[in-house]
Amino acid sequence: MAAGLAVRVVAGLAAAALAAVLLEHYGLAGQPSPLPQPRASRSPHPAPGPGASNIFWGLQISDIHLSRFRDPGRAVDLEKFCSETIDIIQPALVLATGDLTDAKTKDYLGSRQHEVEWQTYQGILKKTRVMEKTKWLDVKGNHDAFNIPSLESVENYYRKYSAVRRDGSFHYVHSTPFGNYSFISLDATPNPGPKRPYNFFGILDEKRMEELLLLAKESSRSNHSIWFGHYTTSTILSPSPGIRSIMSSATAYLCGHLHTLGGLMPVLHTRHLQGTLELEVGDWKDNRRYRIFAFDHDLFSFADLVFGEWPVVLITNPKSLLYSCVRHEPLERLLHSTHIRVLAFSLSSITSVTVKIDGVHLGQAIHLSGPIFILKWNPRNYSNRTCNIEVIVQDSAGRSKSVHHIFSVQEDIHLRFDPLASFILLTDHCIVARVLFVIIVLIQLSILITFRYRGYPEHKGSPGFTNLTSFSLHVLSKLNIFYYSVLLLTLYTALGPWFVGEITKGKWGCCFSFGIFVDGHFLQGSLTFVVGILQLVFFNIPLMAYLCWSLLQRCCGHNFRSHLHQGKYLKIIPVHLLMLLLYIWQIYSCYFLHMTYGTLAFFFSPLRTWLTLLTPVIIHSVWTLNSTELGTFVAQLKSHLSS
């Protein structure tokens, strides 16, 4: 009766917690905010043709990570990019989307702002005079906000050394004879900025969301709006209606941050439900990636590139079907276009631009002006199917580049993005981590409480793994010292302060699973839930399982020495080795805490240091427990084994 009631209570709490999280996440609990409306449909003219107008292009670079300790080639190549690459491509603007500096300590564990890294960054901008050649728009990334107690702090070198030199989101309008184009920066860096790793997720509060909504409304009269920032939307915490809804009128959101997941996902692109493209660009830090994008007669196109590889080629008409959106672009202009249009850049003069459609040679594009090459075509010849266009560019030095994509002149045909990339970019990972953390905690608590208040089950048949596991949980839950130890550890992981320390320079605070309190501010939980899941899965739960296994050995009549001499080494030794490895991981987490948040955090960390010290005590208690306290359980086990 009691066990059933406990299960129902826990299940009800879990359902209520999940419902609350979903209501908060999807904005069902409050009134919707007024959102910018999509732009009205445009005329099919002017369509891409033989003219050199109605086109401009820009570049994006992200995750530069200039470091005083590692890879000086990042700075050397950035200087070459700002001189050679910029001089050749001549972009209208450059978007530098965060992590301009590395901001890590020499041991790579701690974090702090190094003024010399920012001076290197500014020195490159000044030496190459890149800000005189183009509009350079740089925004902060999480590394640029490491260990900054406030925006007014002298440690906030972004204010002193960046090109923009002001905190917060902003709206830049690129004006042309054929219309205005809005570029809205998204600053989601936490304030204050904690030391690593607890600012991996960006945070937008109500005030920032209102500011962004105003910027979105300001851009409504522009031909297009492009949003750019450091964090992917999947790593930004935002209140209802959510950041994706606020930017729903944008053609694309250009970001970085994930570094293509260490090369595992070289292409991280997707589309929001509202139609906005989300395009993560690879990092400069290790891969020297950057991006070229263009608006040609209000059709948006882009290409992700590797620094130093020439020629650079971008097909602007016909644009890629995968990245087409009728809600934001006048796609009917493709059907009315008269020429294929290509942007081609290289260190040497371009000698040939060959165009093929579905493998059929269409002709040589002719040079129009600057990097623009055109070839007359009739799009209606391709109106009944999807086609593959390939462009091969060669320069006078013998370098060549081939690019291709699928296009369609019909607006009702769509292609799907990579499901894994969409999952990574569209899933709100903090919400998922929060839900998983709560579920794991509730499952562990429900198991403990259920076995605590239920009688010893009558098992029938051979004592298999399931029966012995049930019996060991029965023993652990009935012995107060172990039951309350595991119960307290689980509750403390969920509710208690993990450590007290210097969260950011000169400012003390407390870290909980649900967030961080520092200097009168509360930074809601994000990566803390991920760390909590790791703590539960890789230490708390294995420790509980190890205690159950050890108690089972005691109930079989063994002490620590005798259980080692059973002759079952292949079953016994791996259990101890696994627990030892997990214990070493727990010790390392204490060392990492000391290196990242200081000595005070190391000594005032119940979940790390104190638990590391108490674990051997608890395990020792199992193997030295008085046999009389196990008498009832020994008898029950013997009765079960003999039945």
XYZ file of C-alpha atoms in Angstrom:
643
model
C 0.000 0.000 0.000
C 2.694 2.466 1.072
C 4.943 1.480 -1.820
C 2.144 1.972 -4.337
C 1.336 5.378 -2.857
C 5.006 6.395 -3.045
C 5.206 5.372 -6.686
C 2.043 7.350 -7.510
C 3.354 10.427 -5.702
C 6.700 10.274 -7.494
C 4.983 9.717 -10.854
C 2.698 12.692 -10.192
C 5.639 14.916 -9.297
C 7.483 13.808 -12.434
C 4.454 14.528 -14.627
C 3.944 17.942 -12.996
C 7.623 18.849 -13.444
C 7.590 17.768 -17.081
C 4.378 19.687 -17.759
C 5.792 22.829 -16.136
C 8.960 22.619 -18.204
C 7.011 22.115 -21.441
C 4.623 24.958 -20.644
C 7.552 27.261 -19.956
C 9.488 26.138 -23.026
C 6.683 26.396 -25.555
C 5.174 29.519 -24.067
C 1.752 27.974 -23.359
C 1.625 29.398 -19.880
C 1.532 33.068 -20.827
C 0.285 35.577 -23.349
C 2.110 35.521 -26.689
C 4.292 38.524 -27.506
C 3.602 40.542 -30.653
C 6.007 39.293 -33.306
C 7.262 40.955 -36.465
C 5.186 39.975 -39.452
C 6.738 38.341 -42.530
C 7.459 40.678 -45.415
C 4.847 41.036 -48.121
C 5.332 39.060 -51.317
C 7.639 40.750 -53.802
C 7.431 41.373 -57.512
C 9.062 38.878 -59.904
C 11.119 41.804 -61.185
C 13.866 42.795 -61.306
C 15.010 39.256 -62.066
C 18.653 38.136 -62.321
C 19.917 39.154 -65.721
C 22.912 40.691 -67.469
C 23.251 43.714 -65.152
C 25.897 44.219 -62.468
C 23.518 45.871 -59.999
C 21.207 44.406 -57.370
C 23.973 42.312 -55.822
C 26.321 42.554 -52.849
C 28.252 40.036 -50.798
C 29.854 39.671 -47.397
C 31.900 37.276 -45.254
C 31.485 35.541 -41.911
C 34.267 34.305 -39.646
C 33.788 32.720 -36.231
C 35.563 31.148 -33.265
C 38.955 32.720 -33.955
C 40.334 31.968 -30.454
C 43.461 34.130 -30.553
C 45.631 32.685 -27.779
C 48.761 33.818 -26.001
C 49.675 30.182 -25.281
C 48.653 28.147 -28.326
C 48.895 28.140 -32.100
C 50.301 31.546 -33.097
C 49.264 30.581 -36.627
C 45.710 31.688 -35.801
C 46.877 35.298 -35.607
C 49.212 34.994 -38.591
C 46.465 33.560 -40.792
C 43.911 36.067 -39.521
C 46.221 38.896 -40.576
C 46.535 37.299 -44.012
C 42.757 36.910 -44.156
C 42.257 40.592 -43.303
C 44.693 41.671 -45.999
C 44.880 39.183 -48.862
C 41.411 37.546 -48.660
C 39.564 40.780 -47.934
C 41.436 42.617 -50.707
C 40.498 39.949 -53.267
C 36.869 39.348 -52.265
C 36.142 42.981 -51.270
C 33.067 42.191 -49.156
C 30.551 44.859 -48.252
C 30.784 43.698 -44.645
C 32.365 41.026 -42.438
C 30.542 39.349 -39.550
C 32.878 38.070 -36.820
C 30.551 35.925 -34.717
C 32.290 35.536 -31.392
C 35.084 33.808 -29.515
C 37.486 36.398 -30.857
C 39.959 35.409 -28.130
C 40.640 32.149 -26.281
C 40.718 33.457 -22.690
C 42.108 30.249 -21.181
C 44.946 29.776 -18.738
C 48.222 28.120 -19.697
C 47.113 24.743 -18.291
C 43.975 24.981 -20.471
C 41.747 24.289 -17.459
C 41.121 27.731 -16.026
C 39.843 30.869 -17.722
C 40.669 34.576 -17.606
C 40.714 37.518 -19.957
C 44.218 38.161 -21.323
C 44.616 41.749 -22.490
C 47.438 40.717 -24.804
C 45.043 38.496 -26.788
C 42.704 41.436 -27.320
C 45.625 43.680 -28.217
C 46.668 41.118 -30.817
C 43.153 41.128 -32.259
C 42.937 44.913 -32.415
C 46.501 45.120 -33.741
C 45.564 42.918 -36.708
C 42.513 45.044 -37.497
C 44.601 48.221 -37.378
C 47.675 46.880 -39.180
C 45.646 45.561 -42.117
C 43.305 48.599 -42.094
C 40.494 46.160 -42.653
C 37.941 48.514 -41.087
C 38.764 51.047 -43.809
C 38.124 48.444 -46.531
C 34.858 46.991 -45.242
C 32.347 47.159 -42.400
C 33.694 44.825 -39.697
C 30.976 43.784 -37.225
C 32.224 41.673 -34.309
C 30.156 40.225 -31.469
C 31.096 38.488 -28.241
C 31.232 34.734 -27.753
C 31.256 32.798 -24.505
C 35.087 32.864 -24.373
C 35.013 36.649 -24.714
C 32.807 36.776 -21.597
C 34.820 34.344 -19.438
C 35.452 35.618 -15.899
C 33.977 39.107 -16.348
C 32.238 40.288 -13.140
C 30.231 43.016 -14.931
C 29.995 44.842 -18.229
C 31.630 47.866 -16.562
C 34.643 45.826 -15.445
C 38.090 46.663 -16.805
C 38.263 42.965 -17.717
C 35.601 43.575 -20.388
C 38.178 44.144 -23.118
C 35.550 43.805 -25.845
C 34.564 47.394 -25.081
C 38.141 48.577 -25.566
C 39.580 46.472 -28.368
C 36.744 45.250 -30.600
C 35.541 46.980 -33.754
C 32.026 47.602 -32.393
C 33.104 48.460 -28.822
C 29.686 48.316 -27.253
C 27.847 45.622 -25.331
C 24.484 44.219 -26.243
C 22.659 43.512 -29.459
C 22.570 46.090 -32.234
C 21.078 46.750 -35.669
C 23.254 47.680 -38.653
C 21.618 48.708 -41.933
C 23.534 48.162 -45.157
C 22.119 50.690 -47.619
C 22.282 50.171 -51.369
C 20.648 51.840 -54.393
C 18.333 48.826 -54.611
C 17.245 48.739 -50.970
C 18.253 48.349 -47.341
C 19.488 45.155 -45.687
C 19.345 44.738 -41.920
C 22.000 42.898 -39.936
C 20.938 42.294 -36.330
C 23.481 41.049 -33.821
C 22.371 38.701 -31.059
C 24.331 39.036 -27.810
C 23.371 36.180 -25.475
C 26.523 36.138 -23.335
C 25.685 35.895 -19.610
C 26.203 38.893 -17.342
C 28.104 38.481 -15.107
C 30.267 36.103 -17.113
C 31.264 33.093 -14.992
C 34.470 31.171 -15.417
C 34.444 28.148 -17.659
C 32.655 25.845 -18.153
C 29.410 27.376 -16.908
C 28.812 29.874 -19.707
C 28.599 27.389 -22.580
C 24.910 28.276 -22.910
C 23.742 31.788 -23.718
C 21.036 33.502 -21.673
C 18.415 36.026 -22.774
C 16.238 37.629 -20.112
C 12.965 39.478 -20.635
C 14.707 42.839 -21.098
C 17.018 41.520 -23.805
C 14.115 39.811 -25.558
C 12.187 43.095 -25.644
C 15.215 44.857 -27.122
C 15.550 42.179 -29.798
C 11.846 42.413 -30.605
C 12.241 46.148 -31.194
C 15.244 45.519 -33.458
C 13.218 42.952 -35.407
C 10.410 45.473 -35.884
C 12.899 48.117 -37.016
C 14.100 45.765 -39.760
C 10.626 45.111 -41.160
C 11.035 47.702 -43.936
C 14.356 46.303 -45.144
C 14.576 44.066 -48.187
C 15.996 41.338 -45.952
C 17.247 40.902 -42.416
C 20.114 38.694 -41.381
C 20.661 37.870 -37.716
C 24.110 36.920 -36.515
C 25.511 35.855 -33.176
C 27.780 33.371 -31.487
C 25.495 30.798 -29.905
C 23.306 28.444 -31.882
C 19.644 28.870 -30.935
C 19.759 25.376 -29.417
C 22.261 26.654 -26.831
C 20.360 29.826 -25.870
C 17.980 30.014 -22.914
C 15.167 32.447 -23.680
C 11.718 33.107 -22.199
C 8.473 32.771 -24.139
C 7.884 33.086 -27.068
C 11.509 32.016 -27.639
C 14.359 33.451 -29.656
C 13.408 31.590 -32.845
C 10.016 33.302 -32.854
C 11.582 36.731 -32.335
C 13.872 36.248 -35.350
C 11.156 34.650 -37.494
C 11.185 37.508 -40.021
C 14.901 36.953 -40.726
C 16.101 35.231 -43.858
C 18.938 33.540 -41.975
C 20.677 33.368 -38.622
C 24.471 33.069 -38.972
C 26.306 31.664 -35.953
C 29.246 29.602 -34.744
C 30.053 28.127 -31.308
C 29.861 24.372 -31.951
C 33.076 24.079 -34.023
C 31.336 21.498 -36.253
C 31.420 19.257 -33.156
C 35.117 18.592 -33.549
C 34.721 17.715 -37.219
C 31.969 15.140 -36.618
C 29.393 17.462 -38.212
C 31.167 19.526 -40.882
C 27.787 20.853 -42.060
C 25.451 22.166 -39.373
C 22.607 23.834 -41.257
C 18.855 23.678 -40.793
C 15.635 25.668 -41.086
C 13.364 26.882 -38.286
C 9.667 26.091 -38.393
C 9.086 29.771 -39.203
C 11.322 29.484 -42.289
C 14.506 31.153 -41.027
C 17.717 29.369 -41.978
C 20.165 28.615 -39.152
C 23.690 28.270 -40.520
C 26.559 27.398 -38.178
C 29.956 28.080 -39.717
C 33.041 26.017 -38.909
C 35.682 27.438 -36.612
C 38.772 29.450 -37.537
C 40.603 28.082 -34.481
C 41.529 24.640 -35.833
C 39.912 24.417 -39.265
C 40.364 27.946 -40.695
C 36.796 28.025 -41.969
C 34.910 31.085 -43.139
C 31.807 31.825 -45.199
C 30.852 33.987 -48.157
C 27.211 35.041 -48.547
C 25.437 37.165 -51.124
C 22.128 38.773 -51.999
C 21.590 38.744 -55.759
C 18.288 40.371 -56.722
C 17.160 39.561 -53.155
C 17.965 35.854 -53.513
C 20.199 34.703 -50.656
C 23.068 32.269 -51.264
C 26.240 31.299 -49.437
C 29.203 28.928 -49.458
C 31.343 27.619 -46.584
C 35.048 27.847 -47.396
C 38.516 26.914 -46.173
C 41.084 29.690 -45.821
C 43.808 29.560 -48.445
C 41.834 27.507 -50.948
C 41.298 29.305 -54.258
C 39.333 29.975 -56.395
C 36.339 30.970 -54.273
C 33.101 30.284 -56.160
C 29.486 31.089 -55.326
C 26.547 30.413 -57.645
C 23.987 33.133 -56.950
C 21.473 32.218 -59.678
C 19.957 29.675 -59.746
C 20.252 29.393 -55.978
C 20.300 26.106 -54.074
C 16.901 24.488 -53.608
C 17.823 23.261 -50.118
C 18.269 26.828 -48.852
C 15.289 28.366 -50.684
C 12.353 29.804 -48.741
C 9.299 31.269 -50.433
C 8.363 33.079 -47.223
C 11.492 35.243 -47.227
C 12.653 35.360 -50.836
C 11.121 36.301 -54.215
C 11.770 32.851 -55.671
C 9.603 33.632 -58.689
C 12.495 35.779 -59.916
C 14.421 32.606 -60.658
C 11.824 31.590 -63.254
C 11.964 35.071 -64.823
C 15.770 35.264 -64.803
C 17.662 35.425 -68.071
C 21.181 34.581 -66.923
C 23.045 32.171 -64.681
C 25.157 34.284 -62.325
C 28.384 33.299 -60.565
C 30.778 35.068 -58.222
C 34.380 33.909 -58.741
C 37.483 35.138 -56.903
C 41.109 34.015 -56.991
C 44.691 35.107 -56.365
C 45.201 35.113 -60.136
C 42.898 36.237 -62.915
C 39.970 33.943 -63.750
C 40.447 32.314 -67.152
C 37.332 30.186 -67.510
C 33.954 29.610 -65.863
C 32.332 26.456 -67.236
C 28.680 25.716 -66.528
C 26.994 22.300 -66.683
C 23.417 21.315 -65.831
C 22.738 17.633 -65.180
C 26.143 16.879 -66.688
C 25.344 18.641 -69.967
C 27.797 21.363 -70.961
C 25.862 24.640 -71.136
C 28.682 26.993 -72.071
C 31.359 29.363 -70.789
C 30.179 32.202 -68.590
C 31.454 35.605 -69.616
C 32.979 38.187 -67.312
C 30.550 41.003 -66.521
C 32.405 43.122 -63.964
C 34.438 42.524 -60.844
C 33.893 38.922 -59.768
C 30.550 38.559 -61.586
C 30.275 36.040 -64.425
C 27.060 35.428 -66.372
C 25.713 32.936 -68.911
C 22.417 33.314 -70.748
C 19.869 30.561 -70.091
C 16.177 29.742 -70.289
C 14.944 28.526 -66.880
C 11.714 27.197 -68.390
C 13.746 24.424 -69.982
C 14.186 23.051 -66.448
C 10.754 23.834 -64.991
C 9.476 20.266 -64.672
C 12.173 18.741 -62.452
C 14.996 19.311 -60.021
C 18.387 19.764 -61.664
C 22.021 19.790 -60.658
C 24.110 22.770 -61.711
C 27.902 22.507 -61.696
C 30.332 25.372 -62.190
C 34.060 24.800 -62.796
C 36.321 27.824 -62.367
C 39.982 27.998 -63.400
C 42.512 30.782 -62.955
C 45.697 31.698 -64.809
C 47.883 29.906 -62.244
C 46.202 26.563 -63.003
C 44.082 26.425 -59.854
C 40.551 25.143 -60.305
C 37.415 24.725 -58.210
C 34.205 22.872 -58.928
C 30.978 23.613 -57.045
C 27.489 22.257 -57.560
C 24.048 22.176 -56.017
C 20.480 21.116 -56.766
C 18.030 23.782 -57.909
C 14.432 24.008 -59.034
C 12.448 26.798 -60.648
C 9.261 25.463 -59.042
C 8.388 26.903 -55.627
C 6.464 23.865 -54.344
C 9.468 21.502 -54.258
C 11.482 21.154 -51.066
C 14.521 19.248 -49.817
C 15.094 18.124 -46.255
C 18.090 18.995 -44.149
C 20.247 16.353 -42.472
C 18.098 15.042 -39.563
C 21.064 14.903 -37.186
C 22.069 18.504 -37.960
C 18.455 19.589 -37.458
C 18.318 17.742 -34.145
C 21.497 19.456 -32.943
C 20.377 22.936 -33.993
C 16.640 22.781 -33.266
C 16.608 20.884 -29.980
C 16.710 23.087 -26.895
C 19.444 21.130 -25.192
C 19.112 22.870 -21.852
C 15.439 21.871 -21.648
C 16.328 18.290 -22.579
C 19.117 18.207 -19.973
C 16.787 19.633 -17.335
C 14.108 17.039 -18.024
C 16.615 14.156 -18.103
C 18.172 15.325 -14.856
C 14.794 15.463 -13.099
C 13.771 12.065 -14.487
C 17.008 10.381 -13.374
C 16.724 11.883 -9.883
C 13.086 10.825 -9.553
C 13.804 7.309 -10.783
C 16.610 6.853 -8.270
C 14.502 8.274 -5.460
C 11.485 6.143 -6.370
C 13.616 2.971 -6.364
C 15.049 3.780 -2.939
C 11.704 4.719 -1.389
C 9.835 1.795 -2.969
C 12.263 -0.812 -1.642
C 12.371 0.959 1.699
C 8.663 0.516 2.364
C 7.884 -2.762 0.644
C 8.300 -6.138 2.235
C 10.795 -8.723 1.113
C 9.489 -10.119 -2.197
C 8.852 -13.812 -2.529
C 10.983 -14.909 -5.472
C 10.329 -18.130 -7.303
C 12.738 -19.998 -9.496
C 16.521 -19.764 -9.719
C 18.277 -16.755 -8.169
C 19.036 -14.940 -11.418
C 20.356 -11.421 -11.954
C 16.958 -9.772 -11.520
C 16.141 -11.526 -8.258
C 19.581 -10.860 -6.773
C 19.439 -7.201 -7.839
C 16.051 -6.850 -6.200
C 17.361 -8.500 -3.054
C 20.445 -6.251 -2.873
C 18.274 -3.135 -3.256
C 16.052 -4.532 -0.522
C 19.080 -4.853 1.792
C 20.476 -1.393 0.999
C 17.108 0.305 1.519
C 16.467 -1.409 4.856
C 19.842 -0.517 6.399
C 19.569 3.053 7.655
C 23.195 4.079 7.232
C 23.249 3.188 3.527
C 19.684 4.172 2.751
C 20.039 7.666 4.184
C 23.521 8.095 2.686
C 22.313 7.381 -0.848
C 19.053 9.282 -0.318
C 20.890 12.342 0.985
C 23.424 12.194 -1.859
C 20.651 12.107 -4.475
C 18.671 14.921 -2.866
C 21.789 17.003 -2.358
C 22.818 16.590 -5.998
C 19.415 17.937 -7.011
C 18.922 20.660 -4.425
C 22.090 21.458 -2.493
C 24.889 23.884 -3.356
C 27.599 21.960 -5.208
C 30.310 24.392 -4.262
C 30.951 27.898 -2.992
C 33.734 29.811 -4.686
C 34.910 32.655 -6.875
C 32.423 32.334 -9.739
C 33.874 35.312 -11.550
C 36.830 37.553 -10.768
C 36.474 38.973 -7.264
C 32.856 37.802 -6.929
C 31.801 34.868 -4.773
C 28.793 32.716 -5.353
C 27.122 29.311 -5.078
C 26.565 26.755 -7.791
C 23.435 24.579 -7.768
C 22.009 22.171 -10.299
C 19.325 24.712 -11.184
C 21.644 27.715 -11.542
C 24.335 29.946 -10.114
C 23.972 32.757 -7.594
C 26.723 35.375 -7.887
C 26.946 38.987 -6.741
C 23.179 39.414 -6.441
C 22.503 37.833 -9.836
C 20.982 34.471 -10.651
C 22.164 32.687 -13.794
C 19.593 29.994 -14.505
C 20.774 26.437 -14.878
C 22.042 25.266 -18.233
C 25.295 23.332 -18.357
C 24.770 22.665 -14.658
C 22.083 20.128 -15.582
C 24.501 18.380 -17.956
C 27.122 18.236 -15.202
C 24.446 16.950 -12.833
C 23.528 14.156 -15.247
C 27.200 13.174 -15.526
C 27.493 13.160 -11.743
C 24.444 10.925 -11.385
C 25.267 8.528 -14.211
C 29.014 8.214 -13.684
C 29.267 8.296 -9.917
C 26.129 8.480 -7.780
C 24.262 5.602 -9.411
C 27.371 3.402 -9.879
C 28.202 4.000 -6.209
C 24.696 2.877 -5.245
C 25.063 -0.218 -7.461
C 28.494 -0.968 -5.983
C 27.105 -0.731 -2.451
C 24.288 -3.119 -3.407
C 26.775 -5.585 -4.902
C 29.026 -5.384 -1.846
C 26.094 -5.940 0.512
C 25.087 -8.978 -1.542
C 28.596 -10.375 -1.048
C 28.265 -9.810 2.705
C 24.917 -11.572 2.768
C 26.557 -14.552 1.074
C 28.798 -14.808 4.147
C 31.918 -13.122 2.753
C 34.099 -10.375 4.096
C 36.427 -8.334 1.884
C 39.264 -10.874 1.952
C 37.169 -14.000 1.572
C 35.153 -12.696 -1.383
C 38.411 -12.190 -3.278
C 39.294 -15.878 -2.837
C 36.121 -17.324 -4.345
C 37.931 -18.039 -7.591
C 35.526 -15.836 -9.574
C 38.163 -13.271 -10.482
C 36.673 -12.450 -13.883
C 33.442 -11.423 -12.180
C 34.808 -9.745 -9.063
C 37.897 -7.817 -10.195
C 36.135 -5.880 -13.040
C 33.551 -4.606 -10.542
C 36.237 -3.158 -8.284
C 38.241 -1.787 -11.213
C 35.211 -0.041 -12.668
C 34.392 1.563 -9.332
C 38.038 2.572 -8.924
C 38.056 4.247 -12.342
C 34.882 6.147 -11.525
C 36.387 7.163 -8.195
C 39.475 8.461 -10.010
C 37.131 10.449 -12.273
C 35.556 11.932 -9.132
C 39.019 12.864 -7.843
C 39.836 14.521 -11.163
C 36.609 16.519 -10.954
C 37.892 17.898 -7.636
C 41.168 18.862 -9.307
C 39.302 20.480 -12.201
C 37.139 22.426 -9.748
C 40.272 23.658 -7.960
C 41.889 24.772 -11.222
C 38.763 26.515 -12.540
C 37.143 28.067 -9.453
C 39.971 28.193 -6.932
C 41.020 26.782 -3.578
C 37.921 27.937 -1.698
C 35.674 26.084 -4.131
C 37.812 22.973 -3.674
C 37.400 22.959 0.109
C 33.759 24.078 0.136
C 32.430 21.546 -2.341
C 30.153 18.947 -0.738
C 29.399 17.276 -4.080
C 33.033 16.996 -5.148
C 35.650 17.120 -2.396
C 33.516 16.062 0.554
C 31.904 13.230 -1.376
C 35.325 12.051 -2.545
C 36.469 11.853 1.076
C 33.276 10.195 2.343
C 33.048 7.537 -0.376
C 35.848 5.308 1.052
C 34.229 5.645 4.487
C 30.866 4.409 3.190
C 32.449 1.538 1.265
C 34.536 0.585 4.318
C 31.330 0.515 6.368
C 29.852 -2.109 4.048
C 32.754 -4.500 4.443
C 33.100 -3.973 8.203
C 29.390 -4.012 9.035
C 28.598 -6.207 12.018
C 27.321 -9.589 10.803
C 24.455 -9.497 13.318
C 22.939 -6.516 11.467
C 22.851 -8.654 8.332
C 21.473 -11.724 10.078
C 17.905 -11.361 8.827
C 19.036 -10.753 5.255
C 21.474 -13.679 5.333
C 18.634 -15.950 6.416
C 16.342 -14.620 3.705
C 19.004 -15.155 1.049
C 19.727 -18.713 2.246
C 16.015 -19.484 2.238
C 15.716 -18.181 -1.309
C 18.785 -20.064 -2.549
C 17.588 -23.332 -1.014
C 14.039 -23.050 -2.404
